[in-house]
CSV table of C-alpha atoms in Angstrom, one decimal:
chain,number,residue,atom,x,y,z
E,1203,MET,CA,2.6,-8.8,-7.9
E,1204,PRO,CA,2.2,-12.2,-9.7
E,1205,LEU,CA,-0.7,-13.1,-7.2
E,1206,ARG,CA,-2.5,-9.9,-8.0
E,1207,MET,CA,-2.3,-10.5,-11.8
E,1208,ILE,CA,-3.5,-14.2,-11.5
E,1209,ALA,CA,-6.2,-12.9,-9.1
E,1210,MET,CA,-7.3,-10.2,-11.7
E,1211,THR,CA,-7.2,-12.4,-14.5
E,1212,SER,CA,-9.2,-15.1,-12.6
E,1213,LEU,CA,-11.8,-12.7,-11.6
E,1214,GLY,CA,-12.0,-11.1,-15.1
E,1215,THR,CA,-12.2,-14.5,-16.7
E,1216,MET,CA,-14.9,-15.8,-14.1
E,1217,MET,CA,-17.0,-13.0,-15.0
E,1218,VAL,CA,-16.9,-13.1,-18.8
E,1219,LEU,CA,-17.3,-16.8,-18.6
E,1220,LEU,CA,-20.2,-16.6,-16.2
E,1221,LEU,CA,-21.7,-13.9,-18.6
E,1222,GLY,CA,-21.1,-16.1,-21.7
E,1223,ASN,CA,-22.3,-19.2,-20.3
E,1224,LEU,CA,-25.7,-17.4,-19.1
E,1225,VAL,CA,-26.1,-16.0,-22.6
E,1226,VAL,CA,-25.3,-19.2,-24.4
E,1227,LEU,CA,-27.4,-21.3,-22.0
E,1228,HIS,CA,-30.3,-18.8,-22.6
E,1229,LEU,CA,-30.0,-18.9,-26.3
E,1230,ALA,CA,-29.5,-22.8,-26.3
E,1231,THR,CA,-32.7,-23.0,-24.2
E,1232,GLU,CA,-34.8,-20.7,-26.1
E,1233,GLY,CA,-33.6,-22.6,-29.5
E,1234,VAL,CA,-34.4,-26.1,-27.9
E,1235,LEU,CA,-37.7,-25.0,-26.7
E,1236,GLU,CA,-38.6,-23.3,-29.8
E,1237,GLY,CA,-37.8,-26.3,-32.1
E,1238,LYS,CA,-39.5,-28.6,-29.5
E,1239,LYS,CA,-42.4,-26.3,-29.9
E,1240,ARG,CA,-42.6,-26.5,-33.8
E,1241,SER,CA,-42.2,-30.0,-33.7
E,1242,ALA,CA,-44.9,-30.6,-31.4
E,1243,ILE,CA,-47.4,-28.3,-33.1
E,1244,ALA,CA,-46.5,-30.1,-36.3
E,1245,GLU,CA,-47.0,-33.5,-34.8
E,1246,ALA,CA,-50.1,-32.5,-33.1
E,1247,SER,CA,-52.0,-31.2,-36.1
E,1248,VAL,CA,-51.0,-34.7,-37.9
E,1249,ALA,CA,-52.8,-36.3,-34.9
E,1250,VAL,CA,-55.8,-34.0,-34.9
E,1251,ASP,CA,-56.0,-34.4,-38.6
E,1252,ARG,CA,-56.2,-38.1,-38.4
E,1253,MET,CA,-58.2,-38.3,-35.4
E,1254,GLN,CA,-60.9,-35.9,-37.3
E,1255,THR,CA,-60.8,-38.2,-40.2
E,1256,GLU,CA,-61.4,-41.5,-38.1
E,1257,MET,CA,-64.3,-39.6,-36.2
E,1258,ARG,CA,-66.0,-38.6,-39.6
E,1259,SER,CA,-65.5,-42.2,-41.2
E,1260,SER,CA,-67.0,-43.9,-37.8
E,1261,ASP,CA,-70.3,-45.5,-37.6
E,1262,LEU,CA,-71.8,-43.7,-35.0
E,1263,ARG,CA,-75.0,-45.5,-34.9
E,1264,THR,CA,-73.3,-48.9,-33.5
E,1265,SER,CA,-71.2,-47.1,-31.0
E,1266,SER,CA,-71.7,-44.1,-28.9
E,1267,LEU,CA,-69.6,-40.7,-29.4
E,1268,TYR,CA,-67.9,-40.9,-26.1
E,1269,GLU,CA,-66.8,-44.6,-26.7
E,1270,ARG,CA,-65.4,-43.5,-30.0
E,1271,LEU,CA,-63.5,-40.6,-28.4
E,1272,ALA,CA,-62.2,-42.8,-25.8
E,1273,GLN,CA,-61.1,-45.3,-28.5
E,1274,LEU,CA,-59.6,-42.1,-30.5
E,1275,ALA,CA,-57.4,-41.3,-27.4
E,1276,ASP,CA,-56.4,-44.8,-26.7
E,1277,GLU,CA,-55.2,-45.2,-30.3
E,1278,ALA,CA,-53.4,-42.2,-30.5
E,1279,ALA,CA,-51.5,-42.9,-27.3
E,1280,ALA,CA,-50.7,-46.3,-28.7
E,1281,GLN,CA,-49.1,-44.7,-31.3
E,1282,PRO,CA,-45.1,-44.4,-31.4
E,1283,ASN,CA,-45.1,-41.0,-30.1
E,1284,GLN,CA,-43.8,-38.7,-27.2
E,1285,TYR,CA,-47.1,-37.4,-26.2
E,1286,ARG,CA,-50.2,-38.1,-24.0
E,1287,ILE,CA,-53.7,-37.0,-24.7
E,1288,ILE,CA,-56.6,-35.3,-22.7
E,1289,ILE,CA,-59.7,-35.2,-24.4
E,1290,ARG,CA,-62.5,-33.1,-22.5
E,1291,GLY,CA,-66.2,-33.8,-23.2
E,1292,PRO,CA,-69.2,-32.3,-21.9
E,1293,VAL,CA,-69.6,-34.8,-19.2
E,1294,SER,CA,-66.2,-36.6,-18.5
E,1295,SER,CA,-62.5,-36.2,-19.8
E,1296,PHE,CA,-60.6,-38.9,-21.5
E,1297,VAL,CA,-56.8,-39.0,-20.1
E,1298,SER,CA,-54.1,-41.2,-21.6
E,1299,PRO,CA,-52.5,-43.5,-19.1
E,1300,GLY,CA,-49.7,-42.4,-16.9
E,1301,ILE,CA,-50.6,-38.6,-16.4
E,1302,ARG,CA,-53.0,-36.8,-14.5
E,1303,GLU,CA,-55.4,-34.2,-15.9
E,1304,ASP,CA,-54.1,-31.3,-14.0
E,1305,SER,CA,-51.0,-31.5,-16.3
E,1306,LEU,CA,-53.0,-29.4,-18.6
E,1307,PRO,CA,-52.9,-25.5,-18.0
E,1308,GLU,CA,-56.2,-24.0,-17.3
E,1309,GLU,CA,-55.4,-21.0,-19.5
E,1310,LEU,CA,-54.7,-23.2,-22.4
E,1311,ALA,CA,-57.8,-25.1,-22.1
E,1312,GLN,CA,-59.8,-21.9,-21.6
E,1313,LYS,CA,-58.3,-20.3,-24.7
E,1314,VAL,CA,-58.9,-23.7,-26.8
E,1315,VAL,CA,-62.6,-23.3,-25.8
E,1316,GLU,CA,-62.9,-19.7,-26.8
E,1317,GLU,CA,-60.9,-19.5,-30.1
E,1318,ASP,CA,-60.2,-21.6,-33.1
E,1319,GLY,CA,-56.9,-22.8,-33.8
E,1320,MET,CA,-54.0,-24.6,-32.4
E,1321,PHE,CA,-52.2,-23.2,-29.3
E,1322,ALA,CA,-49.2,-24.2,-27.5
E,1323,ALA,CA,-48.1,-23.4,-23.6
E,1324,PRO,CA,-45.4,-24.7,-21.2
E,1325,THR,CA,-46.6,-27.0,-18.5
E,1326,THR,CA,-45.7,-29.4,-15.5
E,1327,VAL,CA,-46.3,-33.1,-16.4
E,1328,ARG,CA,-47.7,-34.8,-13.4
E,1329,TRP,CA,-47.5,-38.4,-13.5
E,1330,THR,CA,-50.1,-40.8,-11.7
E,1331,ASP,CA,-47.2,-42.8,-10.3
E,1332,PRO,CA,-46.7,-41.0,-6.7
E,1333,GLN,CA,-42.9,-42.0,-6.9
E,1334,ARG,CA,-42.3,-40.0,-10.4
E,1335,SER,CA,-41.9,-36.4,-9.7
E,1336,GLY,CA,-43.2,-33.6,-12.0
E,1337,GLU,CA,-41.4,-32.9,-15.3
E,1338,PRO,CA,-41.2,-29.9,-17.4
E,1339,GLY,CA,-43.4,-30.2,-20.5
E,1340,LEU,CA,-45.3,-28.6,-23.5
E,1341,ALA,CA,-49.0,-28.9,-23.8
E,1342,VAL,CA,-50.6,-28.3,-27.2
E,1343,GLY,CA,-54.4,-27.7,-27.7
E,1344,SER,CA,-56.9,-27.7,-30.5
E,1345,HIS,CA,-60.4,-29.4,-30.9
E,1346,LEU,CA,-62.3,-32.3,-32.7
E,1347,VAL,CA,-65.5,-31.6,-34.4
E,1348,GLY,CA,-68.5,-34.3,-34.2
E,1349,PRO,CA,-71.0,-35.4,-36.7
E,1350,ASP,CA,-73.3,-33.2,-35.2
E,1351,GLY,CA,-71.0,-30.2,-35.1
E,1352,GLN,CA,-70.2,-30.3,-31.5
E,1353,GLU,CA,-66.7,-29.3,-30.6
E,1354,PHE,CA,-64.5,-31.5,-28.3
E,1355,PRO,CA,-61.3,-30.1,-27.0
E,1356,VAL,CA,-58.1,-32.3,-27.3
E,1357,HIS,CA,-54.8,-31.5,-25.9
E,1358,PHE,CA,-51.4,-33.0,-26.5
E,1359,ILE,CA,-48.8,-33.1,-23.4
E,1360,PHE,CA,-45.2,-33.3,-24.6
E,1361,PRO,CA,-42.7,-34.1,-21.8
E,1362,LEU,CA,-39.6,-32.4,-22.2
E,1363,THR,CA,-37.3,-34.9,-20.6
E,1364,SER,CA,-34.7,-35.4,-23.3
E,1365,GLU,CA,-34.7,-31.8,-24.0
E,1366,ALA,CA,-33.9,-31.3,-20.2
E,1367,GLN,CA,-31.3,-33.7,-20.4
E,1368,THR,CA,-29.9,-32.1,-23.4
E,1369,LEU,CA,-29.5,-28.9,-21.8
E,1370,SER,CA,-28.2,-30.5,-18.6
E,1371,VAL,CA,-25.5,-32.0,-20.5
E,1372,LEU,CA,-24.8,-28.5,-22.4
E,1373,ARG,CA,-24.6,-26.8,-18.9
E,1374,ARG,CA,-22.1,-29.4,-17.4
E,1375,ALA,CA,-20.0,-29.1,-20.8
E,1376,GLU,CA,-20.1,-25.3,-20.4
E,1377,THR,CA,-18.9,-25.5,-16.6
E,1378,THR,CA,-16.2,-28.0,-17.4
E,1379,ALA,CA,-14.9,-25.9,-20.5
E,1380,GLY,CA,-15.2,-22.9,-18.5
E,1381,ALA,CA,-13.2,-24.5,-15.5
E,1382,LEU,CA,-10.5,-25.7,-17.9
E,1383,LEU,CA,-10.4,-22.3,-19.7
E,1384,LEU,CA,-10.1,-20.4,-16.3
E,1385,LEU,CA,-7.3,-22.9,-15.3
E,1386,ALA,CA,-5.5,-22.4,-18.6
E,1387,LEU,CA,-5.9,-18.6,-18.2
E,1388,CYS,CA,-4.4,-18.8,-14.8
E,1389,LEU,CA,-1.2,-20.9,-15.8
E,1390,VAL,CA,-0.8,-18.4,-18.7
E,1391,SER,CA,-1.1,-15.4,-16.2
E,1392,TRP,CA,1.2,-17.0,-14.0
E,1393,VAL,CA,3.9,-17.6,-16.6
E,1394,VAL,CA,3.6,-14.2,-17.9
E,1395,ALA,CA,3.5,-12.4,-14.6
E,1396,ARG,CA,6.6,-14.6,-13.5
E,1397,HIS,CA,8.3,-13.2,-16.8
E,1398,VAL,CA,7.5,-9.9,-16.4
E,1399,VAL,CA,7.7,-9.7,-12.5
E,1400,GLY,CA,11.1,-11.5,-12.7
E,1401,GLN,CA,12.5,-8.6,-14.8
E,1402,VAL,CA,11.0,-6.0,-12.3
E,1403,ARG,CA,12.3,-7.5,-9.5
E,1404,GLN,CA,15.9,-7.7,-11.1
E,1405,ALA,CA,15.6,-4.1,-11.9
E,1406,SER,CA,14.5,-3.5,-8.1
E,1407,VAL,CA,17.5,-5.3,-7.0
E,1408,ALA,CA,19.8,-3.6,-9.3
E,1409,ALA,CA,18.3,-0.3,-8.2
E,1410,GLU,CA,18.9,-1.0,-4.6
E,1411,GLN,CA,22.4,-2.3,-5.4
E,1412,ILE,CA,23.2,1.1,-6.9
E,1413,ALA,CA,21.5,2.9,-4.0
E,1414,SER,CA,23.9,1.0,-1.4
E,1415,GLY,CA,27.0,2.3,-3.6
E,1416,HIS,CA,27.6,-0.5,-6.3
E,1417,TYR,CA,27.4,2.0,-8.9
E,1418,ASP,CA,28.8,-0.7,-11.6
E,1419,GLU,CA,25.6,-2.8,-11.3
E,1420,ARG,CA,23.7,-3.0,-14.7
E,1421,LEU,CA,20.9,-4.7,-16.0
E,1422,PRO,CA,20.9,-7.6,-19.1
E,1423,VAL,CA,19.0,-6.1,-22.1
E,1424,HIS,CA,17.0,-8.6,-24.3
E,1425,GLY,CA,15.1,-7.8,-27.0
E,1426,THR,CA,13.4,-4.1,-27.9
E,1427,ASP,CA,10.3,-4.5,-25.8
E,1428,ASP,CA,9.2,-2.3,-22.9
E,1429,LEU,CA,11.2,-4.3,-20.4
E,1430,ALA,CA,14.3,-4.0,-22.6
E,1431,SER,CA,13.5,-0.1,-22.6
E,1432,LEU,CA,13.3,-0.2,-19.1
E,1433,ALA,CA,16.5,-2.0,-18.3
E,1434,THR,CA,18.2,0.3,-20.9
E,1435,SER,CA,16.9,3.5,-19.1
E,1436,LEU,CA,18.1,2.1,-15.7
E,1437,ASN,CA,21.5,1.4,-17.0
E,1438,ASN,CA,21.7,4.9,-18.5
E,1439,MET,CA,20.6,6.4,-15.2
E,1440,ALA,CA,23.3,4.4,-13.3
E,1441,ALA,CA,25.7,5.5,-15.7
E,1442,GLU,CA,24.8,9.1,-15.2
E,1443,LEU,CA,24.4,8.7,-11.5
E,1444,THR,CA,28.0,7.2,-11.1
E,1445,SER,CA,29.5,10.1,-13.1
E,1446,HIS,CA,27.9,12.7,-11.0
E,1447,ILE,CA,28.5,11.1,-7.7
E,1448,THR,CA,32.3,10.4,-8.9
E,1449,ALA,CA,32.3,14.2,-9.7
E,1450,LEU,CA,30.8,15.2,-6.4
E,1451,GLU,CA,33.3,12.9,-4.3
E,1452,ASP,CA,36.1,14.4,-6.1
E,1453,LEU,CA,34.5,17.9,-5.3
E,1454,SER,CA,34.1,16.8,-1.7
E,1455,ARG,CA,37.6,15.5,-1.4
E,1456,VAL,CA,39.1,18.8,-2.8
E,1457,GLN,CA,37.1,20.7,-0.6
E,1458,GLN,CA,38.0,18.8,2.6
E,1459,ARG,CA,41.7,19.0,1.4
E,1460,PHE,CA,41.3,22.6,0.8
E,1461,VAL,CA,39.6,23.1,4.4
E,1462,SER,CA,42.4,20.9,6.1
E,1463,ASP,CA,45.2,22.5,4.4
E,1464,VAL,CA,43.9,26.1,5.1
E,1465,SER,CA,43.2,25.3,8.6
E,1466,HIS,CA,46.8,24.0,9.2
E,1467,GLU,CA,48.4,26.8,7.3
E,1468,LEU,CA,46.2,29.4,9.4
E,1469,ARG,CA,47.7,27.9,12.6
E,1470,THR,CA,51.0,29.5,12.5
E,1471,PRO,CA,50.1,33.1,11.5
E,1472,LEU,CA,47.0,32.7,14.0
E,1473,THR,CA,49.6,31.8,16.7
E,1474,THR,CA,51.6,34.9,15.9
E,1475,VAL,CA,48.8,37.2,15.8
E,1476,ARG,CA,47.3,35.9,19.1
E,1477,MET,CA,50.7,36.4,20.8
E,1478,ALA,CA,50.8,39.9,19.6
E,1479,ALA,CA,47.3,40.7,20.2
E,1480,ASP,CA,47.7,39.3,23.9
E,1481,MET,CA,50.6,41.5,24.5
E,1482,LEU,CA,48.4,44.5,23.4
E,1483,PHE,CA,45.5,43.2,25.5
E,1484,GLU,CA,47.7,43.1,28.7
E,1485,ASN,CA,49.0,46.6,28.1
E,1486,ARG,CA,45.7,48.1,27.0
E,1487,GLU,CA,45.7,50.5,30.2
E,1488,ASP,CA,48.7,52.3,28.7
E,1489,LEU,CA,46.9,53.1,25.3
E,1490,ASP,CA,44.4,55.6,24.7
E,1491,PRO,CA,40.8,54.9,24.8
E,1492,PHE,CA,40.2,54.2,21.3
E,1493,ALA,CA,43.1,52.1,20.9
E,1494,ALA,CA,42.2,50.1,24.2
E,1495,ARG,CA,38.9,49.4,22.6
E,1496,ALA,CA,40.1,48.1,19.2
E,1497,THR,CA,42.6,46.0,21.2
E,1498,GLU,CA,39.6,44.2,23.1
E,1499,LEU,CA,37.7,43.9,19.8
E,1500,MET,CA,40.5,42.3,18.2
E,1501,HIS,CA,41.2,39.9,21.4
E,1502,ASP,CA,37.4,38.8,21.1
E,1503,GLU,CA,37.2,38.4,17.5
E,1504,LEU,CA,40.5,36.3,17.7
E,1505,ASP,CA,38.8,34.0,20.2
E,1506,ARG,CA,36.2,33.3,17.8
E,1507,PHE,CA,38.6,32.9,15.0
E,1508,GLU,CA,40.5,30.3,16.9
E,1509,THR,CA,37.3,28.7,17.8
E,1510,MET,CA,36.1,28.6,14.3
E,1511,LEU,CA,39.6,27.5,13.1
E,1512,GLY,CA,39.6,24.5,15.8
E,1513,ASP,CA,36.0,23.5,14.6
E,1514,LEU,CA,37.2,23.4,11.0
E,1515,LEU,CA,40.2,21.3,11.9
E,1516,GLU,CA,37.8,19.1,14.0
E,1517,ILE,CA,35.3,18.7,10.9
E,1518,SER,CA,38.3,17.9,8.7
E,1519,ARG,CA,39.1,14.9,11.0
E,1520,PHE,CA,35.7,13.8,10.9
E,1521,ASP,CA,35.6,14.0,7.2
E,1522,ALA,CA,38.9,12.1,7.0
E,1523,GLY,CA,37.8,9.3,9.2
E,1524,ALA,CA,40.6,10.3,11.6
E,1525,ALA,CA,38.6,10.8,14.6
E,1526,VAL,CA,39.2,8.4,17.4
E,1527,LEU,CA,37.8,8.3,21.0
E,1528,ALA,CA,39.5,8.6,24.3
E,1529,LEU,CA,37.2,6.3,26.4
E,1530,GLU,CA,37.2,6.9,30.3
E,1531,LEU,CA,34.7,5.9,32.8
E,1532,THR,CA,33.5,9.2,33.6
E,1533,ASP,CA,30.5,10.9,35.7
E,1534,LEU,CA,28.2,12.1,33.2
E,1535,THR,CA,26.3,14.1,35.8
E,1536,GLY,CA,29.2,15.9,37.2
E,1537,LEU,CA,30.5,16.5,33.6
E,1538,VAL,CA,27.0,18.2,32.6
E,1539,ALA,CA,26.9,20.2,35.9
E,1540,ARG,CA,30.2,21.6,35.5
E,1541,GLU,CA,29.5,22.6,31.9
E,1542,VAL,CA,26.1,24.1,33.3
E,1543,GLU,CA,28.1,26.2,35.7
E,1544,ALA,CA,30.9,27.1,33.0
E,1545,GLN,CA,27.7,28.7,31.0
E,1546,ARG,CA,26.0,30.4,33.7
E,1547,PRO,CA,27.7,33.8,33.4
E,1548,LEU,CA,26.3,33.7,29.7
E,1549,ALA,CA,22.9,32.9,30.9
E,1550,GLU,CA,22.8,35.4,33.3
E,1551,ARG,CA,24.2,38.1,31.0
E,1552,LEU,CA,21.3,37.2,28.8
E,1553,GLY,CA,18.8,36.9,31.4
E,1554,VAL,CA,18.3,33.1,31.3
E,1555,GLU,CA,17.4,30.6,34.0
E,1556,VAL,CA,19.3,27.4,33.6
E,1557,ALA,CA,18.1,24.3,35.7
E,1558,LEU,CA,19.6,20.8,36.0
E,1559,GLU,CA,17.9,17.7,36.9
E,1560,ALA,CA,20.1,14.6,37.1
E,1561,PRO,CA,20.8,11.4,39.4
E,1562,SER,CA,23.5,12.1,41.8
E,1563,VAL,CA,25.9,9.9,39.9
E,1564,ALA,CA,26.0,8.4,36.3
E,1565,MET,CA,29.0,6.7,35.4
E,1566,VAL,CA,29.4,6.2,31.6
E,1567,GLU,CA,32.4,5.1,29.5
E,1568,MET,CA,32.9,7.8,27.1
E,1569,ASP,CA,35.3,10.5,25.5
E,1570,PRO,CA,34.8,13.3,28.2
E,1571,ARG,CA,36.4,16.0,26.0
E,1572,ARG,CA,34.1,15.2,23.1
E,1573,VAL,CA,30.9,14.7,25.4
E,1574,ARG,CA,31.8,18.2,27.2
E,1575,ARG,CA,31.9,19.8,23.7
E,1576,VAL,CA,28.5,18.4,23.0
E,1577,MET,CA,27.0,19.6,26.1
E,1578,ARG,CA,28.6,23.1,25.5
E,1579,ASN,CA,27.2,23.3,22.1
E,1580,LEU,CA,23.7,22.4,23.2
E,1581,ILE,CA,23.5,24.4,26.5
E,1582,THR,CA,25.1,27.4,24.6
E,1583,ASN,CA,22.7,26.9,21.6
E,1584,ALA,CA,19.6,26.7,24.1
E,1585,ILE,CA,20.7,29.9,26.1
E,1586,GLU,CA,21.1,32.0,22.8
E,1587,HIS,CA,17.6,30.8,21.4
E,1588,ALA,CA,15.7,30.9,24.6
E,1589,GLU,CA,14.5,34.4,24.6
E,1590,GLN,CA,15.0,35.0,28.3
E,1591,GLY,CA,12.8,31.8,29.1
E,1592,PRO,CA,14.0,29.1,31.2
E,1593,VAL,CA,16.4,26.1,30.0
E,1594,GLN,CA,16.0,22.7,31.5
E,1595,VAL,CA,18.8,20.1,31.4
E,1596,ARG,CA,17.9,16.5,32.3
E,1597,VAL,CA,20.0,13.5,32.6
E,1598,ALA,CA,18.7,9.9,32.8
E,1599,LEU,CA,20.2,6.6,32.3
E,1600,ASP,CA,19.5,2.9,32.8
E,1601,LYS,CA,21.4,-0.5,32.7
E,1602,SER,CA,22.8,0.2,29.3
E,1603,VAL,CA,21.8,3.6,28.0
E,1604,ALA,CA,22.4,7.3,29.1
E,1605,ALA,CA,20.5,10.3,28.0
E,1606,VAL,CA,20.5,14.1,28.1
E,1607,THR,CA,18.0,16.4,27.1
E,1608,VAL,CA,18.4,20.2,26.6
E,1609,ARG,CA,15.2,21.9,26.7
E,1610,ASP,CA,14.4,25.7,25.9
E,1611,HIS,CA,11.4,27.7,25.5
E,1612,GLY,CA,12.6,30.3,22.9
E,1613,VAL,CA,11.7,30.7,19.2
E,1614,GLY,CA,11.9,27.1,18.1
E,1615,PHE,CA,11.9,25.7,14.5
E,1616,GLU,CA,9.5,24.1,12.1
E,1617,SER,CA,9.2,20.2,12.6
E,1618,HIS,CA,10.6,19.6,9.1
E,1619,GLN,CA,14.1,21.6,10.0
E,1620,ALA,CA,14.9,18.9,12.8
E,1621,GLU,CA,17.5,17.4,10.6
E,1622,GLN,CA,18.5,20.7,9.0
E,1623,VAL,CA,19.6,22.0,12.3
E,1624,PHE,CA,22.7,19.6,12.1
E,1625,HIS,CA,23.9,21.0,8.8
E,1626,ARG,CA,26.8,22.9,8.5
E,1627,PHE,CA,26.5,26.6,8.7
E,1628,TRP,CA,22.8,26.2,8.8
E,1629,ARG,CA,20.7,28.9,10.6
E,1630,ALA,CA,16.7,28.9,11.0
E,1631,ASP,CA,16.7,32.8,10.6
E,1632,PRO,CA,19.9,34.2,8.6
E,1633,SER,CA,18.8,37.7,9.8
E,1634,ARG,CA,18.9,37.1,13.7
E,1635,THR,CA,22.0,38.4,15.4
E,1636,ARG,CA,24.1,35.9,17.2
E,1637,ALA,CA,24.5,36.5,21.0
E,1638,VAL,CA,27.5,34.3,21.2
E,1639,GLY,CA,29.9,34.3,18.4
E,1640,GLY,CA,29.9,30.6,17.1
E,1641,SER,CA,31.4,29.0,14.2
E,1642,GLY,CA,28.0,27.5,12.7
E,1643,LEU,CA,29.8,24.2,13.1
E,1644,GLY,CA,28.8,23.3,16.8
E,1645,LEU,CA,25.7,21.2,16.2
E,1646,ALA,CA,27.3,19.6,13.2
E,1647,ILE,CA,30.5,18.4,15.5
E,1648,ALA,CA,28.1,17.4,18.3
E,1649,LEU,CA,26.1,15.2,15.9
E,1650,GLU,CA,29.4,13.5,14.7
E,1651,ASP,CA,30.7,13.2,18.4
E,1652,ALA,CA,27.3,11.2,19.2
E,1653,SER,CA,27.7,9.0,16.2
E,1654,LEU,CA,31.4,8.5,17.1
E,1655,HIS,CA,30.3,7.1,20.6
E,1656,GLY,CA,27.7,4.7,18.8
E,1657,GLY,CA,24.9,7.2,20.1
E,1658,TRP,CA,22.6,9.5,18.4
E,1659,LEU,CA,21.5,13.4,18.8
E,1660,LYS,CA,18.1,14.3,17.8
E,1661,ALA,CA,16.2,17.4,17.7
E,1662,TRP,CA,12.5,18.5,18.2
E,1663,GLY,CA,11.1,22.1,17.8
E,1664,ARG,CA,7.9,24.2,17.3
E,1665,PRO,CA,7.7,28.0,16.1
E,1666,GLY,CA,7.1,29.8,19.3
E,1667,ARG,CA,7.2,26.7,21.6
E,1668,GLY,CA,11.0,26.2,21.8
E,1669,ALA,CA,13.2,23.5,21.1
E,1670,GLN,CA,14.5,20.2,22.7
E,1671,PHE,CA,17.7,18.3,21.9
E,1672,LEU,CA,18.0,14.8,22.9
E,1673,PHE,CA,21.7,13.2,23.2
E,1674,VAL,CA,21.8,9.5,23.8
E,1675,LEU,CA,25.0,7.3,24.1
E,1676,PRO,CA,25.7,3.9,25.3
E,1677,ARG,CA,27.1,3.5,28.9
E,1678,TYR,CA,29.5,1.1,27.8
E,1679,ALA,CA,31.5,1.0,24.6
E,1680,GLY,CA,30.3,-1.5,22.0
E,1681,GLN,CA,26.8,-1.5,23.2
E,1682,VAL,CA,24.1,-0.8,20.7
E,1683,VAL,CA,21.5,2.1,21.4
E,1684,THR,CA,17.9,0.9,20.5
E,1685,ARG,CA,16.1,3.1,23.0
E,1686,SER,CA,16.3,6.2,25.2
E,1687,PRO,CA,15.3,6.8,28.8
E,1688,LEU,CA,14.1,10.3,28.0
E,1689,PRO,CA,11.6,11.1,25.1
E,1690,LEU,CA,12.6,13.3,22.2
E,1691,ALA,CA,9.5,15.4,22.4
E,1692,PRO,CA,9.1,17.4,25.8
E,1693,LEU,CA,6.3,16.3,28.1
E,1694,GLU,CA,3.3,18.4,28.5
E,1695,GLY,CA,4.1,21.2,30.9
E,1696,ARG,CA,7.6,21.1,30.5
């Protein structure tokens, strides 16, 4: 940000300075040339008047007219002035020493011949010295009248050497002043940017600290300017955020304690009800058909209730940070294969074909109970949503990572719901009837089990194209998982 501010200031300053220098130089050049033009016309008028007076007082009986013209040209050039003279006669021209006759613009010479008065025009002074290059100049033209009324054009060539030097000095002064001003503005911009950006960065650091959980972070407030208002607003936001987060944390702790207490308190009555239900279920043949059917329904619902209660207890352990791993070196392929076979009756009942693709042996250091629960949740979820389509389960591993994908070709879900599927009690379609009586916590628990192993669990889905879940875990405890031997999105044709 400081570099952008300095760059923008420098660019804007350079454009303003360049435009200002061009305007000032243009005005100065016009002023200098206009002043030189006026002084040159005045000086030429005085010289023409003097030459005309001397020409009229001359005794042309003793000297020819052309000799007098040459004499007047030499006398005028000998005067302490800054011009040269060119007098054009009918036969030849009289040119002051040092310049060439082509220094006179032909347009000016033609205008002097055709009109009366005194005229001026810019020109290039060309010197007779070949080592001296041409210089900008000003030509002033008029005419002399001879004794017999004959007119002789006379031209004065004024070199603009001093004026060009003056403009050159002015140009260098403007460039130097502009460079110094640009440097000063850049320095001021850097100081201002450093002051402003320093406080903005301080606010950014404070915001990051608050976001990382340091809710007591505050910004110092100095003065009453906009930056002070920003600091005050950020401090107020942090205070409000801290208050709300504290309230939410208290509520979350109350909810977790409530779930844990209720789950534990329900264990005893559930055990009693289970014992009575099992007794009735075992003797249902002695009951009338309606009572026998009610006993079967009660038995099934108690299974579901017991599963839900177990999931609630497991979630409460995760929330309390009490979940621990019981690691064993286990064959992941055998574990997955046994779980696929365990869910095959459900798949056959729903008309779903489940296929397994895995290496013969895949030894992984893991908690078998938790990994088995992850696979049970993923496989039953895929079978339930497969819409009688096939389900593919793949196992792959490399030197440090093992992965399992479970792919179905059922209803799928929107891509933005890939994280929501792991939320507790979340359902993509609330109106959909569950084929398997789940608790709504299976995927949430599976995600926690994957994280507990140091791995991850991710989901991919598209409406009408099905879904795929990727479960990745390290082969040995303590290893960091940075890649997966299997992709999250299914390959084409799978």
